[in-house]
PDB file of C-alpha atoms in Angstrom:
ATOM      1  CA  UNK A1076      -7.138 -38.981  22.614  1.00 88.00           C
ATOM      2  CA  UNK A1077      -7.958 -41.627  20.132  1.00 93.00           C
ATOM      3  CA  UNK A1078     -11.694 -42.728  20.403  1.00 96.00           C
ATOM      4  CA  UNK A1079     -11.649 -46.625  19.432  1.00 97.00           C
ATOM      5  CA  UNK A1080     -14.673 -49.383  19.217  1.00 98.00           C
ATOM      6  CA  UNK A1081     -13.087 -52.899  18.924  1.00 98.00           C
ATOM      7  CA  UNK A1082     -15.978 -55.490  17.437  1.00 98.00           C
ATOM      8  CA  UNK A1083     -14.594 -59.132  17.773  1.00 97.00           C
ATOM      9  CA  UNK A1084     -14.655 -61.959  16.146  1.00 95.00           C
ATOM     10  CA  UNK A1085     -15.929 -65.947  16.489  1.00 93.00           C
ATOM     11  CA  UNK A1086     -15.155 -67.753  19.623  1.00 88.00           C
ATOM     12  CA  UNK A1087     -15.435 -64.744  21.885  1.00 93.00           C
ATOM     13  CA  UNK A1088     -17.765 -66.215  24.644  1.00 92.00           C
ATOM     14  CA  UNK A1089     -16.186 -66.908  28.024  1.00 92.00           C
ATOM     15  CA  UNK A1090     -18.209 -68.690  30.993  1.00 90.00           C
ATOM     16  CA  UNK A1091     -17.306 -65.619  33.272  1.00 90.00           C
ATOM     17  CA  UNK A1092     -18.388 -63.209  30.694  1.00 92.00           C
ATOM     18  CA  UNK A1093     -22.109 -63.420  32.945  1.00 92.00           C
ATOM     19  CA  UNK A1094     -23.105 -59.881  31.985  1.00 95.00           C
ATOM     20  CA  UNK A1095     -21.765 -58.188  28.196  1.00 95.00           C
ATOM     21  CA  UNK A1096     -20.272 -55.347  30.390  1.00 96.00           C
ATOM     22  CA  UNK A1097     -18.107 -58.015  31.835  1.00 97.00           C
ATOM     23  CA  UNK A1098     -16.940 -59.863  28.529  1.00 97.00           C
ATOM     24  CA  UNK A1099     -16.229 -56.073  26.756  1.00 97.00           C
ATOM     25  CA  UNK A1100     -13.893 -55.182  29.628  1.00 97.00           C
ATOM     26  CA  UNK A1101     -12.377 -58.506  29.950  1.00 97.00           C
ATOM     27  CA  UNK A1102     -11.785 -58.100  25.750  1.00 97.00           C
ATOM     28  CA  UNK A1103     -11.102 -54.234  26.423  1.00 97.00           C
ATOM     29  CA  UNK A1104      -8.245 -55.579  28.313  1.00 97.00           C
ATOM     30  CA  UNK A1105      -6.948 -58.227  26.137  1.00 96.00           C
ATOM     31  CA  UNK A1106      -7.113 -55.327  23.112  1.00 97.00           C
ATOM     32  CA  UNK A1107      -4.640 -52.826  24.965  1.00 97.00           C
ATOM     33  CA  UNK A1108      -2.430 -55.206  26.421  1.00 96.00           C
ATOM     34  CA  UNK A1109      -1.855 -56.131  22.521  1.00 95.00           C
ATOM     35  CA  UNK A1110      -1.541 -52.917  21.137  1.00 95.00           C
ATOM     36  CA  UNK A1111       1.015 -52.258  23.685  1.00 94.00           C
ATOM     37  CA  UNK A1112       2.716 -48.616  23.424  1.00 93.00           C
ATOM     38  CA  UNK A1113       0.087 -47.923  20.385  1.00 92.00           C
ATOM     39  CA  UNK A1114      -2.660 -47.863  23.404  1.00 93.00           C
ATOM     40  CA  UNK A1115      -1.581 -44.876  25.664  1.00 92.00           C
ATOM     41  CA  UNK A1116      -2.921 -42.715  23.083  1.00 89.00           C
ATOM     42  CA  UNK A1117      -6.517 -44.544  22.868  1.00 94.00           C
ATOM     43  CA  UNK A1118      -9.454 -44.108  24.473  1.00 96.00           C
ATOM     44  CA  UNK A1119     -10.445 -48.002  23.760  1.00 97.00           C
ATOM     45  CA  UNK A1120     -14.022 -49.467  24.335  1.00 97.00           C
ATOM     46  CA  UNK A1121     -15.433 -52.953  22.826  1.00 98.00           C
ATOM     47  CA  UNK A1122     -18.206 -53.899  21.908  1.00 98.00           C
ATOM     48  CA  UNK A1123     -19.199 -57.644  22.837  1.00 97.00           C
ATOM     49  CA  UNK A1124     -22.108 -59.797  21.580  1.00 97.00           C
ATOM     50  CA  UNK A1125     -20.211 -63.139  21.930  1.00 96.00           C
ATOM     51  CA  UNK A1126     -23.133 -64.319  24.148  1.00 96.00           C
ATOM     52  CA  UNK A1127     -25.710 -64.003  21.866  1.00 96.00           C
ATOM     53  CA  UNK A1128     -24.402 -66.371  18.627  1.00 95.00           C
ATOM     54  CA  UNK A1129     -22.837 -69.060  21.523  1.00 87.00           C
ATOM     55  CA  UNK A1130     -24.472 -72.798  21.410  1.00 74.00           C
ATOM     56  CA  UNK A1131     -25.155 -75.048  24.170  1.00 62.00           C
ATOM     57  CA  UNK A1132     -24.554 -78.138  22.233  1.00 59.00           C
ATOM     58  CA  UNK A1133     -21.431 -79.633  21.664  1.00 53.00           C
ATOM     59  CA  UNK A1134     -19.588 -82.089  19.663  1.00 53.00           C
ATOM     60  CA  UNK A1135     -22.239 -82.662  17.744  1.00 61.00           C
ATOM     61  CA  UNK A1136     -21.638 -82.699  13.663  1.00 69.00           C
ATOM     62  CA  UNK A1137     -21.882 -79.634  11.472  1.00 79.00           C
ATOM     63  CA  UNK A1138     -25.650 -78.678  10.685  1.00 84.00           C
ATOM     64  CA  UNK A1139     -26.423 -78.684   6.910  1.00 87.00           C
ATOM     65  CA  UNK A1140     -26.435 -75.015   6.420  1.00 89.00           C
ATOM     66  CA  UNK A1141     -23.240 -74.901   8.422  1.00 90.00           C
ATOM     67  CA  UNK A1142     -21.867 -76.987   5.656  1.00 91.00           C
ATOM     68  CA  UNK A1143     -23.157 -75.428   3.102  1.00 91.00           C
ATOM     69  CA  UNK A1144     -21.149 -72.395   3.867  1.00 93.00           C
ATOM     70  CA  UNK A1145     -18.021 -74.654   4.019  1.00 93.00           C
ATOM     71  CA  UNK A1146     -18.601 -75.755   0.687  1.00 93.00           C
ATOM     72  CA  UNK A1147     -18.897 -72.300  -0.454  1.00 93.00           C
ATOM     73  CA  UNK A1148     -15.718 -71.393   0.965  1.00 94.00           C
ATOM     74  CA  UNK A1149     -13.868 -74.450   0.062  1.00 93.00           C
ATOM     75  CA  UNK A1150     -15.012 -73.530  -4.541  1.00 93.00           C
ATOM     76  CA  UNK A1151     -13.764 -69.991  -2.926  1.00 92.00           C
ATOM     77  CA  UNK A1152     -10.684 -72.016  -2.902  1.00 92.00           C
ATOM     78  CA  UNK A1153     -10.590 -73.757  -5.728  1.00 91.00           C
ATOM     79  CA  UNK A1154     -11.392 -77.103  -4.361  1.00 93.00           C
ATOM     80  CA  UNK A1155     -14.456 -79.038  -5.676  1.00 92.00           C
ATOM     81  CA  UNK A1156     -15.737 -80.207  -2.323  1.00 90.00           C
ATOM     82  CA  UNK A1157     -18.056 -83.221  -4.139  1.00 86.00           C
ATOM     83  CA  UNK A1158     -15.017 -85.091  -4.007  1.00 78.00           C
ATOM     84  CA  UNK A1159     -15.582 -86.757  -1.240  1.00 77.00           C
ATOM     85  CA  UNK A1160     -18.665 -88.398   0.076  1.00 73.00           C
ATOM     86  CA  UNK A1161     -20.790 -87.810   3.297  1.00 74.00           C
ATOM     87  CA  UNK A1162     -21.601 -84.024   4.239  1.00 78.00           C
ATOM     88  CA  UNK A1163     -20.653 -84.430   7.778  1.00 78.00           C
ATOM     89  CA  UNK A1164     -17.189 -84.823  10.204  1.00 82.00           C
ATOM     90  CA  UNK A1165     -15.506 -86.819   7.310  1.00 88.00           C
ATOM     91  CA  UNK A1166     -16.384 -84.709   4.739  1.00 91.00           C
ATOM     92  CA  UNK A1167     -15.305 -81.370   6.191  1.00 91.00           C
ATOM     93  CA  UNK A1168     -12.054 -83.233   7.070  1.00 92.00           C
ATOM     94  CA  UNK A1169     -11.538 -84.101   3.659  1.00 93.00           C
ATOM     95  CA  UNK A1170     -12.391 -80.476   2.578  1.00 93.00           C
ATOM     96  CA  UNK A1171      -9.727 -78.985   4.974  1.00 93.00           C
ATOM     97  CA  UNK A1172      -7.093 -81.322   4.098  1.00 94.00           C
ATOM     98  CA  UNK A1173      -7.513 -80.427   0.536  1.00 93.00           C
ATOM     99  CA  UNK A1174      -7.357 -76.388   1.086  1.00 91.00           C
ATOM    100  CA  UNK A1175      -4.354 -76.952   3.266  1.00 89.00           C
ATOM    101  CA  UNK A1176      -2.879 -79.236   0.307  1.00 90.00           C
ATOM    102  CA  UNK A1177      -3.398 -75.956  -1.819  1.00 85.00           C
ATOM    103  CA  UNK A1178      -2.438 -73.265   0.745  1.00 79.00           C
ATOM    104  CA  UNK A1179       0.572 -75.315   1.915  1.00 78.00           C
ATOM    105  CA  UNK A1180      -0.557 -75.563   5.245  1.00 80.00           C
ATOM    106  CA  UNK A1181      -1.096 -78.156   7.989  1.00 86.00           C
ATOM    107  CA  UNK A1182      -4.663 -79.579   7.752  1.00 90.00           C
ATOM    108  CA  UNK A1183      -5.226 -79.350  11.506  1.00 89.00           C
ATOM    109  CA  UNK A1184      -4.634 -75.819  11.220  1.00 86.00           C
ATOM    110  CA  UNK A1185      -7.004 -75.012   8.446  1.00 88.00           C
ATOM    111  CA  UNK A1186      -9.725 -77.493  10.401  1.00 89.00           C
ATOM    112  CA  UNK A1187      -9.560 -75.194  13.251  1.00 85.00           C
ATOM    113  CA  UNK A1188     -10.108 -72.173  11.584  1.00 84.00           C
ATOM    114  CA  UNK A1189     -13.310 -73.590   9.854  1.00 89.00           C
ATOM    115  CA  UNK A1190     -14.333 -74.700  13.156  1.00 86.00           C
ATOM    116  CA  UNK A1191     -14.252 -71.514  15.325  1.00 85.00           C
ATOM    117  CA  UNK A1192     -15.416 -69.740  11.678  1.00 90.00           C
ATOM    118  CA  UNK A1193     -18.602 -71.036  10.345  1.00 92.00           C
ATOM    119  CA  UNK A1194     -21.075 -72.077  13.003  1.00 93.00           C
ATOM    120  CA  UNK A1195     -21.424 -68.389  14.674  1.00 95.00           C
ATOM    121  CA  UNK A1196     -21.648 -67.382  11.375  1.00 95.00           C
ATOM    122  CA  UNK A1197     -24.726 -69.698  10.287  1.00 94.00           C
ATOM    123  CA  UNK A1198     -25.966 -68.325  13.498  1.00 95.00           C
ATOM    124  CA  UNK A1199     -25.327 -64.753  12.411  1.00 97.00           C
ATOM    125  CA  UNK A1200     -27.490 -64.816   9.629  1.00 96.00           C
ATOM    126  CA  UNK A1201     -29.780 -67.570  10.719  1.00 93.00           C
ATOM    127  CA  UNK A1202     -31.018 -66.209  13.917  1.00 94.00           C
ATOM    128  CA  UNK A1203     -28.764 -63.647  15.752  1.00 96.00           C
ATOM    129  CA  UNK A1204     -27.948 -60.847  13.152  1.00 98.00           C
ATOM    130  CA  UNK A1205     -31.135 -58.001  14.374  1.00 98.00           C
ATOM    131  CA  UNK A1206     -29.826 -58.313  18.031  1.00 98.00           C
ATOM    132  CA  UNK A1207     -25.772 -58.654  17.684  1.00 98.00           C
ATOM    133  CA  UNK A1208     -26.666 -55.259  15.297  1.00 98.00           C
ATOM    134  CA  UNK A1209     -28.846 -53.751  18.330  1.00 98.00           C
ATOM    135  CA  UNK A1210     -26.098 -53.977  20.802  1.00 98.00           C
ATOM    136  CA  UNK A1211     -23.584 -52.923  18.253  1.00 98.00           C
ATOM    137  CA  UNK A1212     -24.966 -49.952  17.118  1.00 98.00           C
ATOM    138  CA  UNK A1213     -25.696 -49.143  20.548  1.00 98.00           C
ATOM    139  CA  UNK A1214     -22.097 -49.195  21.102  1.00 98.00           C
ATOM    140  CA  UNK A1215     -21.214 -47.292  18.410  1.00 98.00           C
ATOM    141  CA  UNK A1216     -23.604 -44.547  19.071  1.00 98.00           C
ATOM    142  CA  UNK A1217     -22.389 -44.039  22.985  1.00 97.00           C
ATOM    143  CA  UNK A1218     -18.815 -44.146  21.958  1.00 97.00           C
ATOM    144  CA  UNK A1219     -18.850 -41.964  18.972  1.00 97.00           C
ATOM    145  CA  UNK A1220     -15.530 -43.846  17.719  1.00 97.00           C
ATOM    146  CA  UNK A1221     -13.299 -41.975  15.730  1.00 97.00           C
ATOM    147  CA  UNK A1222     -11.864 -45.735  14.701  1.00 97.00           C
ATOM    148  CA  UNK A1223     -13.396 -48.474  14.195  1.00 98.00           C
ATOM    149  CA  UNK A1224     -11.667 -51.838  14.040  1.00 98.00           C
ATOM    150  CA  UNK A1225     -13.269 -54.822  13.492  1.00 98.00           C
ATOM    151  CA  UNK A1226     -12.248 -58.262  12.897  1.00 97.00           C
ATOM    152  CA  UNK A1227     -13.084 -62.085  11.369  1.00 95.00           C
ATOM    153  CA  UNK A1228     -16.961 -61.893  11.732  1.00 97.00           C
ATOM    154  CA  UNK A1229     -16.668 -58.550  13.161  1.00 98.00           C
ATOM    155  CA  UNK A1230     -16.128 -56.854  10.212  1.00 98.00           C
ATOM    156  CA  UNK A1231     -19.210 -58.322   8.944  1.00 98.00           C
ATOM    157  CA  UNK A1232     -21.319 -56.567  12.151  1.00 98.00           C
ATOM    158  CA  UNK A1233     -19.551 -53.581  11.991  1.00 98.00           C
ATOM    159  CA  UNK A1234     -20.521 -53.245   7.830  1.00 98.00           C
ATOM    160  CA  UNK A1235     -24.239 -53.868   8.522  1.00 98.00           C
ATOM    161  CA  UNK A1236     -24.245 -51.539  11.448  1.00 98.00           C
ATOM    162  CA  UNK A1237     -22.211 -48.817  10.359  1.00 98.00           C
ATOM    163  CA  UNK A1238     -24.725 -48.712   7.131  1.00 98.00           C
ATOM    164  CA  UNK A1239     -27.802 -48.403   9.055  1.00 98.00           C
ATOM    165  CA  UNK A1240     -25.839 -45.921  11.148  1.00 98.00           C
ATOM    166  CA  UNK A1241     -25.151 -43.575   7.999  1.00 93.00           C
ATOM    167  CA  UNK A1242     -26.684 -40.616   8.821  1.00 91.00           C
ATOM    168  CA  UNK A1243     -26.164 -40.832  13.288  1.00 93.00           C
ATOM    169  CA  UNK A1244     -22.409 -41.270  13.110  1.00 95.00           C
ATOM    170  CA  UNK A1245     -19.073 -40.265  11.373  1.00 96.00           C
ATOM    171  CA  UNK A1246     -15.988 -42.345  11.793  1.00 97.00           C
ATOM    172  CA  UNK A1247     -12.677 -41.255  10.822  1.00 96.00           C
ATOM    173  CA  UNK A1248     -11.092 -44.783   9.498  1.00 97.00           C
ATOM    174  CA  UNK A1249     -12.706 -48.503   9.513  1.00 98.00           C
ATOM    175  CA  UNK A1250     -10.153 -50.963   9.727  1.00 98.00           C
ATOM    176  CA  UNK A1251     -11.058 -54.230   8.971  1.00 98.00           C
ATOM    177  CA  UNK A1252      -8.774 -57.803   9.999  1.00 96.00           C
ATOM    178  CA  UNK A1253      -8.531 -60.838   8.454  1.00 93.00           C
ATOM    179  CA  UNK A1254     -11.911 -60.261   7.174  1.00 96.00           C
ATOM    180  CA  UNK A1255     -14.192 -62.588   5.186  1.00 95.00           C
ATOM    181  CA  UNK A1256     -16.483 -59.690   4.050  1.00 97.00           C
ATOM    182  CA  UNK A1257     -15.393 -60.768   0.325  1.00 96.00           C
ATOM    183  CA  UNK A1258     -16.193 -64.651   0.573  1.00 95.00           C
ATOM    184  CA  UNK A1259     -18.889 -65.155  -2.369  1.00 94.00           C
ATOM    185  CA  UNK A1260     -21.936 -66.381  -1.358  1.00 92.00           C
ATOM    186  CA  UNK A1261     -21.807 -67.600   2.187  1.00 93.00           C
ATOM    187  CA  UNK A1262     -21.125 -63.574   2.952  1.00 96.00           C
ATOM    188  CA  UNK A1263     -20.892 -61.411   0.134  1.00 96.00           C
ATOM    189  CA  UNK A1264     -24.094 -61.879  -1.557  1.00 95.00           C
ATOM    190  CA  UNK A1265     -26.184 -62.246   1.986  1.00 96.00           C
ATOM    191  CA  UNK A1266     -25.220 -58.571   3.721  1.00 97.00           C
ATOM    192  CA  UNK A1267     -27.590 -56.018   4.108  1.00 97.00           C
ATOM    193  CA  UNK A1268     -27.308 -53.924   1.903  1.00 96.00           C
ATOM    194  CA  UNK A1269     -26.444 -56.157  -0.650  1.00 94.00           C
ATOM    195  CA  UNK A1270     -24.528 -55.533  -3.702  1.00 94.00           C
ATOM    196  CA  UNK A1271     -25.355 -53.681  -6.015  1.00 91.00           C
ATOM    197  CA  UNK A1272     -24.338 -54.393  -9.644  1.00 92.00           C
ATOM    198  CA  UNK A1273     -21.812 -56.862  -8.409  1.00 92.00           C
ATOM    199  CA  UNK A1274     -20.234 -54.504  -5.355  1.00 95.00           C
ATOM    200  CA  UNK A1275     -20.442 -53.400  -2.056  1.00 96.00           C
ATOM    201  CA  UNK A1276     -19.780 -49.773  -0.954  1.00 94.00           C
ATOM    202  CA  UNK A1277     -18.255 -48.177   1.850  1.00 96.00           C
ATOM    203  CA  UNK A1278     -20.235 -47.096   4.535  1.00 96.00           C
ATOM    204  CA  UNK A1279     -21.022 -43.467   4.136  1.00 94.00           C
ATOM    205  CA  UNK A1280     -20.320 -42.129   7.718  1.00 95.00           C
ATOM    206  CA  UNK A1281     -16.885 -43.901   7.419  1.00 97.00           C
ATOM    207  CA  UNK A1282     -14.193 -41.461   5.998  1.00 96.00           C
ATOM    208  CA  UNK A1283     -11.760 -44.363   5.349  1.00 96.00           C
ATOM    209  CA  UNK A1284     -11.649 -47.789   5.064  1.00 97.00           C
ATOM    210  CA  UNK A1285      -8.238 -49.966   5.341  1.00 96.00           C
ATOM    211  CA  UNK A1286      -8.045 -53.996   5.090  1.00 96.00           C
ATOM    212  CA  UNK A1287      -5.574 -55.689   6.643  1.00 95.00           C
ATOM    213  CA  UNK A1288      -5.099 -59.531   6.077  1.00 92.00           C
ATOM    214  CA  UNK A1289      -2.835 -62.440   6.853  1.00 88.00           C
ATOM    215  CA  UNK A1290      -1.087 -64.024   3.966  1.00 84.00           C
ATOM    216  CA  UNK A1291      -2.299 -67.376   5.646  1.00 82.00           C
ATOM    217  CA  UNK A1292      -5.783 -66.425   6.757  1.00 86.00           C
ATOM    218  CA  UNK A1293      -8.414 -69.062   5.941  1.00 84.00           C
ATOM    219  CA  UNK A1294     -10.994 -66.304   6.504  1.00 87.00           C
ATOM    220  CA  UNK A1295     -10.067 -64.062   4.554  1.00 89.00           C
ATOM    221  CA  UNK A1296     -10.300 -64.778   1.043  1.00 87.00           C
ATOM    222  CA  UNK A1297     -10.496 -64.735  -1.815  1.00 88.00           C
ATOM    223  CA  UNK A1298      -7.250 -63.155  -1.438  1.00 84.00           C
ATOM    224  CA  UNK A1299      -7.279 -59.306  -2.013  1.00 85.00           C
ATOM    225  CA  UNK A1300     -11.001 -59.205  -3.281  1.00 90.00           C
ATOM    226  CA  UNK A1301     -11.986 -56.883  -1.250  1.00 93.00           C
ATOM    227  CA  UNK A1302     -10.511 -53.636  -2.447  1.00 92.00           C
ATOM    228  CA  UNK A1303     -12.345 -55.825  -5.824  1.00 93.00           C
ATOM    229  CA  UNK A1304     -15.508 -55.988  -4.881  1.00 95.00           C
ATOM    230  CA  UNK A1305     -15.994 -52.923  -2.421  1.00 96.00           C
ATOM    231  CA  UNK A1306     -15.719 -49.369  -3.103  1.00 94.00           C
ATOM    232  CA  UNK A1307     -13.525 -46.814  -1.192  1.00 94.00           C
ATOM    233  CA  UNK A1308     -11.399 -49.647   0.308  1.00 96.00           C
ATOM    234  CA  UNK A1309      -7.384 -49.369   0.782  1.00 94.00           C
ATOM    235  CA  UNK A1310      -5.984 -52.845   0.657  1.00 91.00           C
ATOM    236  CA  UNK A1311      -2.443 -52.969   3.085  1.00 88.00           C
ATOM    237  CA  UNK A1312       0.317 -55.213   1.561  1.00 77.00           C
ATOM    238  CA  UNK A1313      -0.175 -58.563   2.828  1.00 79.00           C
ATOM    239  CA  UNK A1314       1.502 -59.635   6.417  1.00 83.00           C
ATOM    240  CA  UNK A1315       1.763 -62.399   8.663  1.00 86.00           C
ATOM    241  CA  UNK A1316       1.125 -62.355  11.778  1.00 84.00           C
ATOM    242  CA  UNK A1317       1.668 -65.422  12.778  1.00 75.00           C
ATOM    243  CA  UNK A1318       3.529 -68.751  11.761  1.00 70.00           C
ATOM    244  CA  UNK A1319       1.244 -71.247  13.148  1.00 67.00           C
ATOM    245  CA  UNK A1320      -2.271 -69.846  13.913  1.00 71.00           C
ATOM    246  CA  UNK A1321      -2.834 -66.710  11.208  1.00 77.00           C
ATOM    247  CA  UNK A1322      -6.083 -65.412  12.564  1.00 81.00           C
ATOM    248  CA  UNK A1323      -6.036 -64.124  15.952  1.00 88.00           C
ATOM    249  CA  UNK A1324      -7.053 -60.762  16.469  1.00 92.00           C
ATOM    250  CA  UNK A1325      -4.143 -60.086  19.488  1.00 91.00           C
ATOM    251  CA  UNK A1326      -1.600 -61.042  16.852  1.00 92.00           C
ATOM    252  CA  UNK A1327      -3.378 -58.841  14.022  1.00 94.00           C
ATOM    253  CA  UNK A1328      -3.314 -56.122  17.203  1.00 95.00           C
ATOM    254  CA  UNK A1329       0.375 -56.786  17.812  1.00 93.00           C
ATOM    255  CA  UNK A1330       1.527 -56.279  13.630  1.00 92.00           C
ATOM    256  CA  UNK A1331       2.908 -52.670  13.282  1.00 93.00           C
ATOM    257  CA  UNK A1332       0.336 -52.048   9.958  1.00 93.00           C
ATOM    258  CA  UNK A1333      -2.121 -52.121  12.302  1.00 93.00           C
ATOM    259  CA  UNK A1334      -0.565 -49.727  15.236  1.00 90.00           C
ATOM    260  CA  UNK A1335       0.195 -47.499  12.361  1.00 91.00           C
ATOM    261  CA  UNK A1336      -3.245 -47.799  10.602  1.00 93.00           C
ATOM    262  CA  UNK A1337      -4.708 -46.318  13.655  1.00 91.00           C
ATOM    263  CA  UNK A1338      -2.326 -43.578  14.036  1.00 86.00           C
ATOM    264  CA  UNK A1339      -2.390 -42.373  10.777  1.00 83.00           C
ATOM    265  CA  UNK A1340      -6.207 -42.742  10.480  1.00 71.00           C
ATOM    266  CA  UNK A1341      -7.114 -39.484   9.028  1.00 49.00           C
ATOM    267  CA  UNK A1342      -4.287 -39.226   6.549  1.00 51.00           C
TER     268      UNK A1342
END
């Protein structure tokens, strides 16, 4: 049997998740009804800290270091985001419809992604990274996984805590999806540890380390720079998991490079 630690992504939180135990099983369950057959052989736990980077206020415009990261991520995609005035609803609007222009998809899709995407991750590094990394590491050192998988802003959690977990743990394979790990700036150059003459490095408890990303995921880019600008990571041909919404971790679950990632994770 399998030992596997899911870590999630943004937009986790659930009002009946009252207690983490509750929102990990209610994700455990979500995770192995996705990975369908692929799951009889796992012993599957998650790790949930979706409650801890949530905000109580709502519908209120982007904060300025929240759009700061957007601008970051829009020169990630080659759009000059001063080309538009305003830093605020209008402008991010502007900024999405331009990236979608580029990535020839809709706008509304692209606006949703940055939505769910960058305020848990101001809050990440603003406020919430030492305890998300407590209760990670926590679950990482009562499951002893053999695989990790970890996706969107998970992958960024599971990086941090499976470096400050080098010498406790060994995992066979860490497979990261549709992860933004690469994104210069607003991630890359603000993880602990930090590069180091230009790169990051593979854990050293983790054996392996696959990346698996959407041909259409706003997330994760720039496209294919992570095998670039990390060492001892296998990049998977690009996939799609999905026509309309190309970052959801049950369709990432679903993909067969994923099923067989796990499988063949000490190849």
């Amino acid at each position: 049997m399998t030992r596997v630690l899911g870590i999630h992504g943004v937009r986790n939180y659930k009002a009946a998740d009252t207690t983490p135990h509750l929102g990990s099983a209610r994700l455990r369950s979500d995770w192995l009804t996705a990975l369908g057959p692929t799951a009889s052989g796992l012993d599957l736990e998650t790790a949930y800290y979706a409650d801890l980077l949530r905000s109580e206020k709502q519908g209120e415009d982007p904060a300025d270091e929240e759009l700061a990261l957007v601008e970051q991520w829009a020169r990630a995609w080659g759009v000059d985001p001063s080309g538009a005035q305003g830093r605020a609803t209008g402008w991010l609007r502007w900024v999405c419809g331009q990236v979608a222009a580029r990535a020839g998809e809709r706008p509304a899709v692209v606006e949703k992604s940055v939505k769910l995407f960058f305020p848990e991750v101001t809050r990440y590094f603003a406020t919430g990274r030492s305890a998300v990394l407590e209760r990670v590491k926590a679950s990482i050192v009562q499951h002893q996984p053999d695989v990790v998988v970890a996706h969107s802003l998970g992958s960024v959690v599971a990086y941090e805590a499976l470096h400050e977990l080098a010498d406790e743990v060994e995992v066979e394979l860490l497979l990261t999806l549709g992860s933004p790990l690469a994104l210069p700036n607003a991630i890359f150059h603000r993880l602990a540890p930090g590069p180091l003459d230009g790169r990051g490095v593979r854990p050293h408890g983790v054996r392996r380390w696959v990346n698996i990303a959407d041909v259409g995921d706003f997330v994760a880019i720039p496209k294919g720079a992570l095998a670039r600008l990390f060492t001892g990571v296998e990049e998977r041909p690009e996939i799609t998991i999905a026509p309309v919404w190309p970052h959801s971790v049950l369709d990432y679950l679903k993909h067969p490079s994923v099923s067989g990632a796990i499988v063949e994770r000490s190849r």
